[in-house]
mmCIF file of C-alpha atoms in Angstrom:
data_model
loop_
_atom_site.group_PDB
_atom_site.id
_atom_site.type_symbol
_atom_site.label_atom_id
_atom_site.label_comp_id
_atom_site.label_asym_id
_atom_site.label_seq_id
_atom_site.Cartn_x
_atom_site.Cartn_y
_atom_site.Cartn_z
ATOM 1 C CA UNK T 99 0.000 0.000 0.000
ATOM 2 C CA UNK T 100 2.946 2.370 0.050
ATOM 3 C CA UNK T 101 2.519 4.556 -2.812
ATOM 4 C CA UNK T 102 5.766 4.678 -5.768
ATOM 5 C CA UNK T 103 7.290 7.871 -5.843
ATOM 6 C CA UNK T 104 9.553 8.863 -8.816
ATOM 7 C CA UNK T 105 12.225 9.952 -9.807
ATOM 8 C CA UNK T 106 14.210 8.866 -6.622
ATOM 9 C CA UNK T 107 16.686 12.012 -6.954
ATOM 10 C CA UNK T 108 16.195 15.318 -8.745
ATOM 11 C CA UNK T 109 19.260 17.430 -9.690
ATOM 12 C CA UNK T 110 18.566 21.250 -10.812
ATOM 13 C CA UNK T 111 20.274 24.927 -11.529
ATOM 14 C CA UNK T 112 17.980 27.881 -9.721
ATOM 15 C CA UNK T 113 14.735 28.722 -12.488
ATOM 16 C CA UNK T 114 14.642 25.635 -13.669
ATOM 17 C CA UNK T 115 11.441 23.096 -13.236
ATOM 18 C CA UNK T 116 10.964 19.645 -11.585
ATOM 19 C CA UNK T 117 7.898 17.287 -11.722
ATOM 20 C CA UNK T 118 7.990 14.786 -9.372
ATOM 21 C CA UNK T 119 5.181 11.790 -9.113
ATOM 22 C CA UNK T 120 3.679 9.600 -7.149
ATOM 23 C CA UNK T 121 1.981 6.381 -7.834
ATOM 24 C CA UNK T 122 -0.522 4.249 -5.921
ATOM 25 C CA UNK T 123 -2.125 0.541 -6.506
ATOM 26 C CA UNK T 124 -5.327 1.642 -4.053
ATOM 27 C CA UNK T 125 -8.490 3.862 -4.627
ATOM 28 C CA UNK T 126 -7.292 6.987 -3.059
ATOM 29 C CA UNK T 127 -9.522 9.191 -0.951
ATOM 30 C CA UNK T 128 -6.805 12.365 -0.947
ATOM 31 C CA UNK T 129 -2.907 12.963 -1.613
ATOM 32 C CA UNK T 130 -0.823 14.844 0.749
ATOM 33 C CA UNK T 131 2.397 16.102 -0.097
ATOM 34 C CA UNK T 132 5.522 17.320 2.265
ATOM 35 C CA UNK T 133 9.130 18.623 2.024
ATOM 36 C CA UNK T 134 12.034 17.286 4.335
ATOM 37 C CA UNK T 135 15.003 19.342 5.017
ATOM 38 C CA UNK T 136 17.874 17.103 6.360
ATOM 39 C CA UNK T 137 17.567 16.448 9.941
ATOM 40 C CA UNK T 138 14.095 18.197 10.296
ATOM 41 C CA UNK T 139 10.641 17.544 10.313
ATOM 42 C CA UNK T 140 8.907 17.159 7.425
ATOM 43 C CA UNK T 141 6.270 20.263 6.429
ATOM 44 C CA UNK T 142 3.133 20.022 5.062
ATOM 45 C CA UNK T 143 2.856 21.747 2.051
ATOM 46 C CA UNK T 144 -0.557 20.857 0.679
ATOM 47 C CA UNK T 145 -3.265 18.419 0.135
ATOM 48 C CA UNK T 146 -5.824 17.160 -2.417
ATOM 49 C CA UNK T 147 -9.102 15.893 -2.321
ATOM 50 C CA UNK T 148 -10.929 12.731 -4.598
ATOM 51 C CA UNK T 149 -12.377 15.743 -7.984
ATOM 52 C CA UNK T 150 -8.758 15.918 -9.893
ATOM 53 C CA UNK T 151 -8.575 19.497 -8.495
ATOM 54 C CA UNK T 152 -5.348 21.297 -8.947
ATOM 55 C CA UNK T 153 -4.348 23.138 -6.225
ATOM 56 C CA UNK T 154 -1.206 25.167 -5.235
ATOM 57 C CA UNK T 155 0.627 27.879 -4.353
ATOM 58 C CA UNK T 156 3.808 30.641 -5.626
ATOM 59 C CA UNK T 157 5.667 28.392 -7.876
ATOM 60 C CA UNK T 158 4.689 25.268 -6.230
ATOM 61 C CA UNK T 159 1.341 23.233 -7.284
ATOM 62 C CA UNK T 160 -0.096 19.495 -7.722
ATOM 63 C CA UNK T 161 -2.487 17.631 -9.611
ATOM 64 C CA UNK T 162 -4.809 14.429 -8.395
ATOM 65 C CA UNK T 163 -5.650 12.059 -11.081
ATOM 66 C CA UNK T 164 -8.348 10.039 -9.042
ATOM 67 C CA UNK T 165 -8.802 7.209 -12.039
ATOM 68 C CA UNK T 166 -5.207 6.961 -12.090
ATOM 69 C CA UNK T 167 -4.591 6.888 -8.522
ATOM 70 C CA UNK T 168 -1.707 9.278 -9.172
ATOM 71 C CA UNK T 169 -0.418 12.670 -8.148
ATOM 72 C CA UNK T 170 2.270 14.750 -9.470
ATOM 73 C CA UNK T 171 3.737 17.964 -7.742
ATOM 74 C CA UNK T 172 5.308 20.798 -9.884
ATOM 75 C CA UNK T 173 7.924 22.972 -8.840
ATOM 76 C CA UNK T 174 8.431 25.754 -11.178
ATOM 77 C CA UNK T 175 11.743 28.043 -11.731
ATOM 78 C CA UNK T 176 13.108 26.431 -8.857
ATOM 79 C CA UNK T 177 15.084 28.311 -5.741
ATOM 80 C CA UNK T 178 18.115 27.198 -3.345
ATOM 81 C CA UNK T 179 15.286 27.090 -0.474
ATOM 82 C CA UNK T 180 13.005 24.663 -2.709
ATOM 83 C CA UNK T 181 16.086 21.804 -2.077
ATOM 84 C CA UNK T 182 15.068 18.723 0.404
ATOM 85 C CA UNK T 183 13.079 15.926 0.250
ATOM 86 C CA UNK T 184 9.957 15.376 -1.252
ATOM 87 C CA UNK T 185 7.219 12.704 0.544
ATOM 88 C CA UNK T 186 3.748 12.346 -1.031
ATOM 89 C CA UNK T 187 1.685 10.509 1.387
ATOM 90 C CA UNK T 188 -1.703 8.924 0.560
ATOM 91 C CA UNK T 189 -4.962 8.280 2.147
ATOM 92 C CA UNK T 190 -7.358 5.211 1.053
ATOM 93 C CA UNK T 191 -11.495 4.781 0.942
ATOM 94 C CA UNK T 192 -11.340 2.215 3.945
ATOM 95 C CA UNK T 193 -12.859 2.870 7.115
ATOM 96 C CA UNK T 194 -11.006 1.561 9.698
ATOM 97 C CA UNK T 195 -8.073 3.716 8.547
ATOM 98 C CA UNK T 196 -9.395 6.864 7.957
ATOM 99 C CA UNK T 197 -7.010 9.933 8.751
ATOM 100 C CA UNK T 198 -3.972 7.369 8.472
ATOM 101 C CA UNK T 199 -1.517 8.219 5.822
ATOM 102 C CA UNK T 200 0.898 5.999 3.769
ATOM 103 C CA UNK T 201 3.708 7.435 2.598
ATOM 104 C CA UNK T 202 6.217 7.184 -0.061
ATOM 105 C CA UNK T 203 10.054 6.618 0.341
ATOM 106 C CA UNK T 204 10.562 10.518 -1.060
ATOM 107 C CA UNK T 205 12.117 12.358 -3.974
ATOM 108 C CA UNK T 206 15.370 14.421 -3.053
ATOM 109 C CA UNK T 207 15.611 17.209 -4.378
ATOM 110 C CA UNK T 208 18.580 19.181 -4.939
ATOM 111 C CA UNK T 209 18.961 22.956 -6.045
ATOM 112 C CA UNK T 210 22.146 24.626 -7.309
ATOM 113 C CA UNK T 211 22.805 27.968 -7.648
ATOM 114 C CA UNK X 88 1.495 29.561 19.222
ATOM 115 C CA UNK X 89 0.374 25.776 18.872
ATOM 116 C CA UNK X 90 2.556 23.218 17.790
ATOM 117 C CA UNK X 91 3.731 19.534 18.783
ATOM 118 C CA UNK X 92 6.909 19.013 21.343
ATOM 119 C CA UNK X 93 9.054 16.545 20.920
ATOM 120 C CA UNK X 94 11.740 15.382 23.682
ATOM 121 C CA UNK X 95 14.236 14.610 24.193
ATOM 122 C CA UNK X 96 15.977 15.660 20.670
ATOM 123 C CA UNK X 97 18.725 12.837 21.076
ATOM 124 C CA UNK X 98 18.746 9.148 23.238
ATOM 125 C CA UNK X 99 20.829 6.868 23.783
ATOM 126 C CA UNK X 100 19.796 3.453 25.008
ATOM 127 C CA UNK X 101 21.657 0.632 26.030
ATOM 128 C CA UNK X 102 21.221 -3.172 25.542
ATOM 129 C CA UNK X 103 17.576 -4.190 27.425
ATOM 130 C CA UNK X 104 16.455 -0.983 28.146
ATOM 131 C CA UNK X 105 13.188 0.661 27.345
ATOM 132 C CA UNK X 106 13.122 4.021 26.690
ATOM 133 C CA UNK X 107 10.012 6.170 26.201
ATOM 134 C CA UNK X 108 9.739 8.896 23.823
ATOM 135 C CA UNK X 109 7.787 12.450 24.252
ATOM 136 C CA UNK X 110 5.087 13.858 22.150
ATOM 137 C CA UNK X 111 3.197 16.789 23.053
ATOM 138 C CA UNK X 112 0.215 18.997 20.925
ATOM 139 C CA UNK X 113 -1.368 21.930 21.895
ATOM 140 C CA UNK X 114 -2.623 22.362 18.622
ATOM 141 C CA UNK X 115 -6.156 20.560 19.841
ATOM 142 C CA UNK X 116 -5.729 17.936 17.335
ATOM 143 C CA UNK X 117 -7.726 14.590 18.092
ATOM 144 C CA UNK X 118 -5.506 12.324 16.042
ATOM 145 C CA UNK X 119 -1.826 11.692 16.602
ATOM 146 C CA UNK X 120 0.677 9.216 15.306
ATOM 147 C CA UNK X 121 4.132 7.636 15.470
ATOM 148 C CA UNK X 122 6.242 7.644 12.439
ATOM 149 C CA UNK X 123 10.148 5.354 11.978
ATOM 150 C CA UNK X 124 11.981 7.152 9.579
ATOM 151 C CA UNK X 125 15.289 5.303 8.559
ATOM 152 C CA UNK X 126 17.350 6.121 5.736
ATOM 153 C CA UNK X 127 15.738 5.120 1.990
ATOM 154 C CA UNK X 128 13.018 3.765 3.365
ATOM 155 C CA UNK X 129 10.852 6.650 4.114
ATOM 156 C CA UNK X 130 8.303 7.127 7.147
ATOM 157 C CA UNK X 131 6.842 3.944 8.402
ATOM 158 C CA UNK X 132 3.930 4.090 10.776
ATOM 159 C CA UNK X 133 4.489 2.730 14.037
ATOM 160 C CA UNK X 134 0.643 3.264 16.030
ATOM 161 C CA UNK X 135 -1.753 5.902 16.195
ATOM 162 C CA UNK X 136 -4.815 7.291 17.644
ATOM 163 C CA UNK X 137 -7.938 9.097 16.755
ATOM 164 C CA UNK X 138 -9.176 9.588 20.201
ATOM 165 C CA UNK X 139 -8.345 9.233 24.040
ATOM 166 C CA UNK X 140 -7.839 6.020 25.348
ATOM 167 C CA UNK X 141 -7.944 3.892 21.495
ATOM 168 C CA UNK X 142 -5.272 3.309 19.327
ATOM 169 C CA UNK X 143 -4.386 1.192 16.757
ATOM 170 C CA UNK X 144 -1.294 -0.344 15.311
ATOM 171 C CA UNK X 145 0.484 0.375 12.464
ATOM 172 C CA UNK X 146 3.103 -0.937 10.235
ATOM 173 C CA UNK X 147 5.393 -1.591 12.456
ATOM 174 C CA UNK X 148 4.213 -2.093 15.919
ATOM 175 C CA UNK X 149 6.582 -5.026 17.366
ATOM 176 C CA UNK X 150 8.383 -3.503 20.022
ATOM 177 C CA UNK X 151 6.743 -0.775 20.240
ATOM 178 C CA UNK X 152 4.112 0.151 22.795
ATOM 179 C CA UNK X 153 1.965 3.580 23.154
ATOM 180 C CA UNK X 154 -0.391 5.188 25.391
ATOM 181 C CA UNK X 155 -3.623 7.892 25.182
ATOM 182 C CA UNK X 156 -4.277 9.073 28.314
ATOM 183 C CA UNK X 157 -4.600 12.655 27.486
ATOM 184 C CA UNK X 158 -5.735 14.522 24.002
ATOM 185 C CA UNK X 159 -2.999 16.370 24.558
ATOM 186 C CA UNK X 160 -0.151 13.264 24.762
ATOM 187 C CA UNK X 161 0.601 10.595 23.266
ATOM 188 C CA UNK X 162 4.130 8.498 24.440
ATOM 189 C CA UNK X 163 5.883 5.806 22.776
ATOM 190 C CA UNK X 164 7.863 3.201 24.246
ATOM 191 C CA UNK X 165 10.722 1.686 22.768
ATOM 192 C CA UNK X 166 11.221 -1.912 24.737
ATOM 193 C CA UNK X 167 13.593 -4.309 24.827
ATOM 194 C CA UNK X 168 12.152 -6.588 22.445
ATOM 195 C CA UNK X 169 12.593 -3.902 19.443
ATOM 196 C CA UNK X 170 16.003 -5.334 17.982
ATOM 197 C CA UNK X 171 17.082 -2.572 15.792
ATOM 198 C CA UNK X 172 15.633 0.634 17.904
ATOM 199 C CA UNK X 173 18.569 3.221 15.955
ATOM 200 C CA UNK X 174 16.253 5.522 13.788
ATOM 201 C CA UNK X 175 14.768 9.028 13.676
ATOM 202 C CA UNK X 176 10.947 8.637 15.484
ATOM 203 C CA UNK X 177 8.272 11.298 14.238
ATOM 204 C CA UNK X 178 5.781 12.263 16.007
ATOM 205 C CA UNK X 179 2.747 14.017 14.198
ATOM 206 C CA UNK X 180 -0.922 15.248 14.684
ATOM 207 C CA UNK X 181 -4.072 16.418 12.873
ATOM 208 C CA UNK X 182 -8.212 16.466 13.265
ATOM 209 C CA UNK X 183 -9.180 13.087 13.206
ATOM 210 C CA UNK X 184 -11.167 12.390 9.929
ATOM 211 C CA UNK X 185 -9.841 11.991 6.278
ATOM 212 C CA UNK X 186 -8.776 14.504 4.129
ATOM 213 C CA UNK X 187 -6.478 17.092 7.106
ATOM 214 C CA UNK X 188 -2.468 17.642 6.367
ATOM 215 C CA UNK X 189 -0.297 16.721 9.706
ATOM 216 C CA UNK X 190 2.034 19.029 11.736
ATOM 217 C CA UNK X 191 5.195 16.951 12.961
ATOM 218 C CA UNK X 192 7.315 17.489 15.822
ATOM 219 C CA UNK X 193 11.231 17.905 15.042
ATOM 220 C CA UNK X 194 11.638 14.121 16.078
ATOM 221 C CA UNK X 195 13.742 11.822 18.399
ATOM 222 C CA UNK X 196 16.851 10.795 17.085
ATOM 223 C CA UNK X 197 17.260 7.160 19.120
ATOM 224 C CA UNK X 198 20.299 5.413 19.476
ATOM 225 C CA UNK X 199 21.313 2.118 20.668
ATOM 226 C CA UNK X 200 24.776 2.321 22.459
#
């Protein structure tokens, strides 16, 4: 049930763009998706709900694809600060686990100047 | 401001000892969770709770035991009969339901001496 994340590791100069994806094998109630800085916590940067909706923020958005069970987050004209990892974590249609996410092993991301 | 409270920041643990790890929210979140974060392998879910006094286990619950006494708290307890206890443990909450983002704490890094 751990959703696929990909690619594994994302090299990039400031301005330029990333997509990174993530991949489930489960009916998916909502994607959540967070950035890691090394030896923090990871941050919640946004969430979206089961109608394909994109949503997003700045430079940063995502898109649900509900039929596909997949996400992808875009980061666009990348900065030094957008650097860390990348976790999309993934909540299913099944009662007895609702709230609980499942998360994927992360895209890092790496920004030079 | 609310947030979640972590402590301590680093332990060490020796051999047979059980050590118990600190979570705090004053964020008035209903759910909480434990997270095991080791390298490459992303965050694993360890148990977690939607209310006072219930919890369920996770992914990884051998070893592991938790308690939800208080909205506010919920400790884990890393016993003897974990074998490979070294990892970075997350602690995270959000309103219990589908479809909320979490707010971590900045984690417990655990070591076995």
């Amino acid at each position: 049930q751990q959703p696929v994340q990909s690619p594994q590791a994302v090299i990039l100069r400031e301005g330029e763009d990333a997509v990174i994806n993530c991949s489930s094998s489960k009916a998916l109630y909502s994607v959540h998706w967070y950035r890691q800085k090394h030896g923090e916590a990871p941050v919640f940067l946004m969430i979206l709900l089961k109608g394909g909706e994109q949503k997003g923020h700045e430079k940063i958005s995502a898109s649900f694809n509900e039929k596909k069970q997949q996400s992808s987050l875009y980061l666009t004209a990348s900065q030094l600060s957008y650097s860390g990892t990348y976790f999309c974590g993934t909540e299913i249609n099944r009662g007895s686990t609702l709230g609980r996410l499942y998360f994927g092993r992360g895209t890092q991301l790496t920004v030079w100047p | 401001d609310g947030g979640i409270t972590q402590s301590p920041k680093y332990l060490f643990r020796k051999e047979g000892q059980n050590v118990t790890l600190s979570c705090e929210q004053n964020l008035n979140h209903d759910a909480m969770y434990w997270y095991r974060q080791d390298p490459g392998q992303g965050l694993r879910l360890i148990y977690y709770s939607q209310i006072v006094n219930d919890f369920q286990k996770g992914d990884i619950a051998e070893g592991y035991s938790v308690s939800r006494e208080k909205k506010e708290s919920f400790p884990l307890t890393v016993t003897s009969a974990q074998k490979n206890p070294t990892a970075f443990y997350l602690c995270a909450s959000s309103y219990a339901g589908q479809g909320y983002g979490y707010t971590f704490g900045s984690g417990t890094r655990l070591t076995v001496v």
